[in-house]
Amino acid sequence: MSKGRRREVAAVVASAGEVTYADLAERFGVSEMTMRRDLESLELEGLVRRVRGGAIPMVGRSQEPPLAERSRSALAAKQAIGKAAALLLDEGETAIFDVGTTTLECARALSGFKRLTVVTASLLVAQELANAPGITTLMTGGVLRPGEMSLIGHRAEDAFADLNCDTVFLGVAGVDTERGLTEYNLDDARVKQAALGAARRCVLLADQTKFGRVTFATVAPLTRVDVLVTDASPDHPVVKGAVDAGVETILVVAGSEEDQ
């Protein structure tokens, strides 16, 4: 079994919440027996739990995967999404960069800007932009989330209260047509809500593994998004739901990732 397919299978299970052997076999073009072996290996790694006829995620809706694990997941897609999202900015804009691995990839695509102001609660984004001569970076205050390199709490939320920004680049754990945008951590969700309130335009950066997933804390309805940048196909139910909700969609094609 390729490790690349195993990562994809784990992402599908995490997104869907519960899947059958038959559905996975059809999706990946393999036999049910092969898929059973894949899921057995994933269960040994602690990523899924096998149930009668299929599998469910090992973790609950409030359990966030480690940052290092999220950074590796769907990396090519996140890079393509980040580059496409960066093109939506104009010189002179003030942009809020949310915490998250996809918004970090967007920050990495800002090197050509000569006049830009960025507000962020992410130490990783701030570090990425620290030596960019044309970018002024403002950090919120707040409490450091262990292992996440992000700031939460009332100081982080209050930092957005008197700001009027052009665009917020938002990343979330889940995107669902009914439940909207969701996050694993309630404190993190509150900071995202405060950032949304300080921007006139919301650009959502989400690879297709986030689609159909519902996690613990609601951030906002899908209708709050102005632009969705994703690697999903135009036929994906969440993409169709976004279009129906009046959201502009930008679809990117991710480069291939070698199996590790």
C-alpha positions as YAML, in Angstrom:
chain: A
units: angstrom
residues:
- id: 1
  name: MET
  ca: [0.00, 0.00, 0.00]
- id: 2
  name: SER
  ca: [1.37, 3.42, -0.90]
- id: 3
  name: LYS
  ca: [1.74, 5.85, 1.97]
- id: 4
  name: GLY
  ca: [0.26, 8.52, -0.26]
- id: 5
  name: ARG
  ca: [-3.01, 6.64, -0.59]
- id: 6
  name: ARG
  ca: [-3.00, 5.86, 3.11]
- id: 7
  name: ARG
  ca: [-2.84, 9.59, 3.92]
- id: 8
  name: GLU
  ca: [-5.72, 10.24, 1.56]
- id: 9
  name: VAL
  ca: [-7.81, 7.44, 3.07]
- id: 10
  name: ALA
  ca: [-7.22, 8.79, 6.58]
- id: 11
  name: ALA
  ca: [-8.23, 12.28, 5.42]
- id: 12
  name: VAL
  ca: [-11.45, 10.95, 3.84]
- id: 13
  name: VAL
  ca: [-12.39, 9.11, 7.04]
- id: 14
  name: ALA
  ca: [-11.66, 12.21, 9.14]
- id: 15
  name: SER
  ca: [-13.74, 14.37, 6.81]
- id: 16
  name: ALA
  ca: [-16.72, 12.06, 6.38]
- id: 17
  name: GLY
  ca: [-16.91, 10.86, 9.97]
- id: 18
  name: GLU
  ca: [-17.86, 7.32, 8.92]
- id: 19
  name: VAL
  ca: [-17.22, 5.45, 5.68]
- id: 20
  name: THR
  ca: [-17.80, 1.94, 4.34]
- id: 21
  name: TYR
  ca: [-15.27, -0.39, 2.75]
- id: 22
  name: ALA
  ca: [-17.33, -0.35, -0.46]
- id: 23
  name: ASP
  ca: [-17.37, 3.45, -0.71]
- id: 24
  name: LEU
  ca: [-13.63, 3.72, -0.12]
- id: 25
  name: ALA
  ca: [-12.84, 0.92, -2.55]
- id: 26
  name: GLU
  ca: [-14.85, 2.63, -5.28]
- id: 27
  name: ARG
  ca: [-13.32, 6.03, -4.54]
- id: 28
  name: PHE
  ca: [-9.73, 4.79, -4.72]
- id: 29
  name: GLY
  ca: [-10.23, 2.20, -7.45]
- id: 30
  name: VAL
  ca: [-9.12, -0.81, -5.41]
- id: 31
  name: SER
  ca: [-10.78, -3.96, -4.10]
- id: 32
  name: GLU
  ca: [-12.59, -4.03, -0.75]
- id: 33
  name: MET
  ca: [-9.97, -6.49, 0.49]
- id: 34
  name: THR
  ca: [-7.22, -4.00, -0.31]
- id: 35
  name: MET
  ca: [-9.14, -1.28, 1.48]
- id: 36
  name: ARG
  ca: [-9.58, -3.53, 4.52]
- id: 37
  name: ARG
  ca: [-5.82, -3.95, 4.66]
- id: 38
  name: ASP
  ca: [-5.32, -0.20, 4.31]
- id: 39
  name: LEU
  ca: [-7.67, 0.48, 7.21]
- id: 40
  name: GLU
  ca: [-6.02, -2.22, 9.33]
- id: 41
  name: SER
  ca: [-2.69, -0.41, 8.89]
- id: 42
  name: LEU
  ca: [-4.27, 2.97, 9.67]
- id: 43
  name: GLU
  ca: [-5.86, 1.53, 12.79]
- id: 44
  name: LEU
  ca: [-2.46, 0.30, 13.97]
- id: 45
  name: GLU
  ca: [-1.17, 3.85, 13.49]
- id: 46
  name: GLY
  ca: [-4.02, 5.17, 15.63]
- id: 47
  name: LEU
  ca: [-5.61, 7.19, 12.83]
- id: 48
  name: VAL
  ca: [-8.91, 5.35, 12.38]
- id: 49
  name: ARG
  ca: [-11.08, 2.87, 14.22]
- id: 50
  name: ARG
  ca: [-12.62, 0.00, 12.27]
- id: 51
  name: VAL
  ca: [-16.32, -0.66, 12.79]
- id: 52
  name: ARG
  ca: [-18.75, -3.10, 11.20]
- id: 53
  name: GLY
  ca: [-18.59, -2.53, 7.45]
- id: 54
  name: GLY
  ca: [-16.15, 0.38, 7.50]
- id: 55
  name: ALA
  ca: [-14.28, 2.84, 9.72]
- id: 56
  name: ILE
  ca: [-14.65, 6.02, 11.79]
- id: 57
  name: PRO
  ca: [-12.06, 8.62, 12.89]
- id: 58
  name: MET
  ca: [-10.02, 7.76, 15.96]
- id: 59
  name: VAL
  ca: [-10.36, 11.29, 17.37]
- id: 60
  name: GLY
  ca: [-13.45, 13.25, 18.32]
- id: 61
  name: ARG
  ca: [-14.62, 16.59, 16.97]
- id: 62
  name: SER
  ca: [-12.69, 18.60, 19.55]
- id: 63
  name: GLN
  ca: [-9.38, 16.73, 19.18]
- id: 64
  name: GLU
  ca: [-7.08, 18.65, 16.86]
- id: 65
  name: PRO
  ca: [-4.32, 16.76, 15.02]
- id: 66
  name: PRO
  ca: [-0.79, 17.99, 15.85]
- id: 67
  name: LEU
  ca: [0.52, 20.96, 13.87]
- id: 68
  name: ALA
  ca: [3.34, 18.91, 12.32]
- id: 69
  name: GLU
  ca: [0.84, 16.34, 11.06]
- id: 70
  name: ARG
  ca: [-1.45, 19.01, 9.60]
- id: 71
  name: SER
  ca: [1.50, 20.71, 7.92]
- id: 72
  name: ARG
  ca: [2.28, 17.55, 5.94]
- id: 73
  name: SER
  ca: [-1.32, 16.81, 4.99]
- id: 74
  name: ALA
  ca: [-2.33, 17.89, 1.46]
- id: 75
  name: LEU
  ca: [0.79, 20.07, 1.23]
- id: 76
  name: ALA
  ca: [0.75, 20.50, -2.56]
- id: 77
  name: ALA
  ca: [-2.90, 21.57, -2.44]
- id: 78
  name: LYS
  ca: [-2.22, 24.05, 0.35]
- id: 79
  name: GLN
  ca: [0.67, 25.58, -1.57]
- id: 80
  name: ALA
  ca: [-1.44, 25.98, -4.71]
- id: 81
  name: ILE
  ca: [-4.31, 27.47, -2.70]
- id: 82
  name: GLY
  ca: [-1.97, 29.86, -0.89]
- id: 83
  name: LYS
  ca: [-0.42, 31.16, -4.12]
- id: 84
  name: ALA
  ca: [-3.83, 31.67, -5.74]
- id: 85
  name: ALA
  ca: [-5.18, 33.48, -2.68]
- id: 86
  name: ALA
  ca: [-2.18, 35.83, -2.53]
- id: 87
  name: LEU
  ca: [-3.07, 37.06, -6.03]
- id: 88
  name: LEU
  ca: [-6.32, 38.46, -4.61]
- id: 89
  name: LEU
  ca: [-4.40, 41.12, -2.68]
- id: 90
  name: ASP
  ca: [-3.51, 44.56, -4.03]
- id: 91
  name: GLU
  ca: [-0.68, 46.83, -2.96]
- id: 92
  name: GLY
  ca: [-1.64, 49.04, -0.05]
- id: 93
  name: GLU
  ca: [-4.22, 46.65, 1.42]
- id: 94
  name: THR
  ca: [-4.52, 45.68, 5.06]
- id: 95
  name: ALA
  ca: [-5.02, 41.93, 5.45]
- id: 96
  name: ILE
  ca: [-5.70, 39.68, 8.41]
- id: 97
  name: PHE
  ca: [-3.92, 36.34, 8.21]
- id: 98
  name: ASP
  ca: [-5.58, 33.66, 10.29]
- id: 99
  name: VAL
  ca: [-3.62, 30.90, 12.00]
- id: 100
  name: GLY
  ca: [-3.29, 27.63, 10.12]
- id: 101
  name: THR
  ca: [-1.12, 25.71, 7.70]
- id: 102
  name: THR
  ca: [-2.85, 26.95, 4.52]
- id: 103
  name: THR
  ca: [-2.78, 30.62, 5.48]
- id: 104
  name: LEU
  ca: [0.91, 30.14, 6.26]
- id: 105
  name: GLU
  ca: [1.44, 28.98, 2.67]
- id: 106
  name: CYS
  ca: [-0.37, 32.12, 1.51]
- id: 107
  name: ALA
  ca: [1.97, 34.27, 3.62]
- id: 108
  name: ARG
  ca: [4.91, 32.55, 1.96]
- id: 109
  name: ALA
  ca: [3.60, 33.76, -1.40]
- id: 110
  name: LEU
  ca: [3.72, 37.46, -0.46]
- id: 111
  name: SER
  ca: [7.40, 38.08, -1.16]
- id: 112
  name: GLY
  ca: [6.76, 40.38, -4.14]
- id: 113
  name: PHE
  ca: [4.64, 42.94, -2.30]
- id: 114
  name: LYS
  ca: [6.14, 46.37, -1.68]
- id: 115
  name: ARG
  ca: [3.37, 47.95, 0.42]
- id: 116
  name: LEU
  ca: [1.19, 45.70, 2.54]
- id: 117
  name: THR
  ca: [0.00, 45.57, 6.14]
- id: 118
  name: VAL
  ca: [-0.66, 42.19, 7.76]
- id: 119
  name: VAL
  ca: [-2.40, 41.57, 11.09]
- id: 120
  name: THR
  ca: [-2.07, 38.10, 12.56]
- id: 121
  name: ALA
  ca: [-2.40, 35.97, 15.69]
- id: 122
  name: SER
  ca: [0.01, 33.42, 14.22]
- id: 123
  name: LEU
  ca: [3.64, 33.46, 15.32]
- id: 124
  name: LEU
  ca: [4.48, 31.32, 12.28]
- id: 125
  name: VAL
  ca: [2.99, 33.86, 9.87]
- id: 126
  name: ALA
  ca: [4.77, 36.71, 11.67]
- id: 127
  name: GLN
  ca: [8.06, 34.83, 11.52]
- id: 128
  name: GLU
  ca: [7.58, 34.17, 7.82]
- id: 129
  name: LEU
  ca: [7.04, 37.87, 7.11]
- id: 130
  name: ALA
  ca: [9.64, 39.19, 9.56]
- id: 131
  name: ASN
  ca: [12.24, 39.94, 6.87]
- id: 132
  name: ALA
  ca: [9.85, 41.08, 4.12]
- id: 133
  name: PRO
  ca: [10.81, 44.73, 3.56]
- id: 134
  name: GLY
  ca: [7.52, 45.77, 1.98]
- id: 135
  name: ILE
  ca: [5.25, 44.24, 4.61]
- id: 136
  name: THR
  ca: [4.33, 45.76, 7.96]
- id: 137
  name: THR
  ca: [3.28, 43.03, 10.39]
- id: 138
  name: LEU
  ca: [1.09, 43.64, 13.44]
- id: 139
  name: MET
  ca: [0.61, 40.89, 16.00]
- id: 140
  name: THR
  ca: [-2.31, 40.52, 18.36]
- id: 141
  name: GLY
  ca: [-1.66, 39.97, 22.02]
- id: 142
  name: GLY
  ca: [-2.98, 36.93, 23.79]
- id: 143
  name: VAL
  ca: [-2.12, 33.60, 25.34]
- id: 144
  name: LEU
  ca: [0.17, 31.27, 23.38]
- id: 145
  name: ARG
  ca: [-1.45, 27.95, 22.49]
- id: 146
  name: PRO
  ca: [1.09, 25.22, 23.33]
- id: 147
  name: GLY
  ca: [2.25, 23.45, 20.19]
- id: 148
  name: GLU
  ca: [0.19, 25.67, 17.88]
- id: 149
  name: MET
  ca: [2.28, 28.87, 17.82]
- id: 150
  name: SER
  ca: [-0.92, 30.93, 17.82]
- id: 151
  name: LEU
  ca: [-2.44, 33.47, 20.20]
- id: 152
  name: ILE
  ca: [-5.88, 33.15, 21.83]
- id: 153
  name: GLY
  ca: [-7.87, 34.76, 24.62]
- id: 154
  name: HIS
  ca: [-9.54, 38.13, 25.12]
- id: 155
  name: ARG
  ca: [-6.40, 40.11, 24.23]
- id: 156
  name: ALA
  ca: [-6.23, 38.37, 20.86]
- id: 157
  name: GLU
  ca: [-9.95, 38.94, 20.28]
- id: 158
  name: ASP
  ca: [-9.87, 42.57, 21.45]
- id: 159
  name: ALA
  ca: [-6.98, 43.37, 19.10]
- id: 160
  name: PHE
  ca: [-9.45, 43.34, 16.19]
- id: 161
  name: ALA
  ca: [-12.09, 45.52, 17.89]
- id: 162
  name: ASP
  ca: [-10.80, 48.86, 16.60]
- id: 163
  name: LEU
  ca: [-9.40, 47.68, 13.25]
- id: 164
  name: ASN
  ca: [-10.97, 48.11, 9.83]
- id: 165
  name: CYS
  ca: [-9.18, 45.78, 7.43]
- id: 166
  name: ASP
  ca: [-9.71, 44.98, 3.78]
- id: 167
  name: THR
  ca: [-9.47, 41.20, 3.73]
- id: 168
  name: VAL
  ca: [-9.27, 38.29, 6.14]
- id: 169
  name: PHE
  ca: [-7.63, 35.11, 4.90]
- id: 170
  name: LEU
  ca: [-9.37, 32.45, 6.93]
- id: 171
  name: GLY
  ca: [-8.49, 28.81, 7.52]
- id: 172
  name: VAL
  ca: [-10.79, 26.37, 9.32]
- id: 173
  name: ALA
  ca: [-10.90, 22.71, 10.30]
- id: 174
  name: GLY
  ca: [-14.19, 21.94, 8.58]
- id: 175
  name: VAL
  ca: [-16.48, 23.30, 5.88]
- id: 176
  name: ASP
  ca: [-20.02, 21.98, 5.63]
- id: 177
  name: THR
  ca: [-22.96, 23.34, 3.65]
- id: 178
  name: GLU
  ca: [-25.30, 23.03, 6.65]
- id: 179
  name: ARG
  ca: [-23.06, 23.55, 9.67]
- id: 180
  name: GLY
  ca: [-20.83, 26.14, 8.01]
- id: 181
  name: LEU
  ca: [-17.25, 26.81, 9.09]
- id: 182
  name: THR
  ca: [-16.07, 24.98, 12.19]
- id: 183
  name: GLU
  ca: [-12.95, 24.65, 14.35]
- id: 184
  name: TYR
  ca: [-11.61, 22.14, 16.87]
- id: 185
  name: ASN
  ca: [-10.90, 24.70, 19.58]
- id: 186
  name: LEU
  ca: [-13.48, 27.10, 21.00]
- id: 187
  name: ASP
  ca: [-10.95, 29.80, 21.89]
- id: 188
  name: ASP
  ca: [-9.48, 29.63, 18.39]
- id: 189
  name: ALA
  ca: [-12.98, 29.94, 16.91]
- id: 190
  name: ARG
  ca: [-13.60, 33.13, 18.91]
- id: 191
  name: VAL
  ca: [-10.44, 34.76, 17.57]
- id: 192
  name: LYS
  ca: [-11.53, 33.87, 14.02]
- id: 193
  name: GLN
  ca: [-14.94, 35.42, 14.67]
- id: 194
  name: ALA
  ca: [-13.28, 38.61, 15.91]
- id: 195
  name: ALA
  ca: [-11.08, 38.70, 12.79]
- id: 196
  name: LEU
  ca: [-14.14, 38.25, 10.57]
- id: 197
  name: GLY
  ca: [-15.76, 41.22, 12.25]
- id: 198
  name: ALA
  ca: [-12.79, 43.45, 11.41]
- id: 199
  name: ALA
  ca: [-12.67, 42.75, 7.66]
- id: 200
  name: ARG
  ca: [-14.96, 43.73, 4.79]
- id: 201
  name: ARG
  ca: [-14.04, 40.65, 2.72]
- id: 202
  name: CYS
  ca: [-13.53, 37.03, 3.76]
- id: 203
  name: VAL
  ca: [-11.36, 34.73, 1.66]
- id: 204
  name: LEU
  ca: [-11.61, 31.12, 2.82]
- id: 205
  name: LEU
  ca: [-8.63, 28.87, 2.10]
- id: 206
  name: ALA
  ca: [-9.64, 25.21, 2.32]
- id: 207
  name: ASP
  ca: [-8.37, 22.06, 0.64]
- id: 208
  name: GLN
  ca: [-10.94, 19.40, -0.17]
- id: 209
  name: THR
  ca: [-10.08, 17.24, 2.86]
- id: 210
  name: LYS
  ca: [-11.86, 19.89, 4.99]
- id: 211
  name: PHE
  ca: [-15.10, 19.56, 3.05]
- id: 212
  name: GLY
  ca: [-17.99, 17.75, 4.71]
- id: 213
  name: ARG
  ca: [-16.14, 17.78, 8.04]
- id: 214
  name: VAL
  ca: [-17.86, 19.23, 11.12]
- id: 215
  name: THR
  ca: [-15.73, 19.92, 14.19]
- id: 216
  name: PHE
  ca: [-16.52, 21.19, 17.68]
- id: 217
  name: ALA
  ca: [-16.97, 24.98, 17.47]
- id: 218
  name: THR
  ca: [-18.92, 26.93, 14.86]
- id: 219
  name: VAL
  ca: [-17.09, 29.94, 13.43]
- id: 220
  name: ALA
  ca: [-19.57, 31.30, 10.87]
- id: 221
  name: PRO
  ca: [-22.11, 30.22, 8.25]
- id: 222
  name: LEU
  ca: [-20.89, 29.48, 4.73]
- id: 223
  name: THR
  ca: [-22.73, 32.60, 3.54]
- id: 224
  name: ARG
  ca: [-20.21, 34.76, 5.46]
- id: 225
  name: VAL
  ca: [-17.53, 33.79, 2.92]
- id: 226
  name: ASP
  ca: [-16.97, 36.06, -0.07]
- id: 227
  name: VAL
  ca: [-14.35, 33.99, -1.90]
- id: 228
  name: LEU
  ca: [-13.51, 30.30, -1.55]
- id: 229
  name: VAL
  ca: [-10.12, 29.08, -2.81]
- id: 230
  name: THR
  ca: [-9.88, 25.29, -2.98]
- id: 231
  name: ASP
  ca: [-8.50, 22.33, -4.90]
- id: 232
  name: ALA
  ca: [-11.87, 20.54, -4.97]
- id: 233
  name: SER
  ca: [-13.69, 19.83, -8.20]
- id: 234
  name: PRO
  ca: [-16.60, 22.02, -9.32]
- id: 235
  name: ASP
  ca: [-18.89, 19.00, -8.84]
- id: 236
  name: HIS
  ca: [-18.08, 18.65, -5.15]
- id: 237
  name: PRO
  ca: [-21.26, 19.14, -3.05]
- id: 238
  name: VAL
  ca: [-19.59, 21.76, -0.86]
- id: 239
  name: VAL
  ca: [-18.40, 23.73, -3.88]
- id: 240
  name: LYS
  ca: [-21.90, 23.57, -5.34]
- id: 241
  name: GLY
  ca: [-23.33, 24.67, -2.00]
- id: 242
  name: ALA
  ca: [-20.93, 27.60, -1.86]
- id: 243
  name: VAL
  ca: [-21.89, 28.71, -5.36]
- id: 244
  name: ASP
  ca: [-25.58, 28.45, -4.45]
- id: 245
  name: ALA
  ca: [-24.86, 30.63, -1.39]
- id: 246
  name: GLY
  ca: [-23.38, 33.34, -3.62]
- id: 247
  name: VAL
  ca: [-19.74, 32.60, -2.79]
- id: 248
  name: GLU
  ca: [-17.19, 33.26, -5.52]
- id: 249
  name: THR
  ca: [-15.10, 30.12, -6.03]
- id: 250
  name: ILE
  ca: [-11.54, 29.85, -7.28]
- id: 251
  name: LEU
  ca: [-10.50, 26.28, -8.11]
- id: 252
  name: VAL
  ca: [-6.82, 25.41, -8.25]
- id: 253
  name: VAL
  ca: [-4.95, 22.34, -9.45]
- id: 254
  name: ALA
  ca: [-2.43, 21.03, -6.96]
- id: 255
  name: GLY
  ca: [0.91, 19.66, -8.02]
- id: 256
  name: SER
  ca: [1.55, 15.98, -7.45]
- id: 257
  name: GLU
  ca: [2.98, 14.82, -4.13]
- id: 258
  name: GLU
  ca: [5.39, 11.90, -4.13]
- id: 259
  name: ASP
  ca: [4.55, 9.02, -1.83]
- id: 260
  name: GLN
  ca: [6.63, 9.09, 1.29]
...
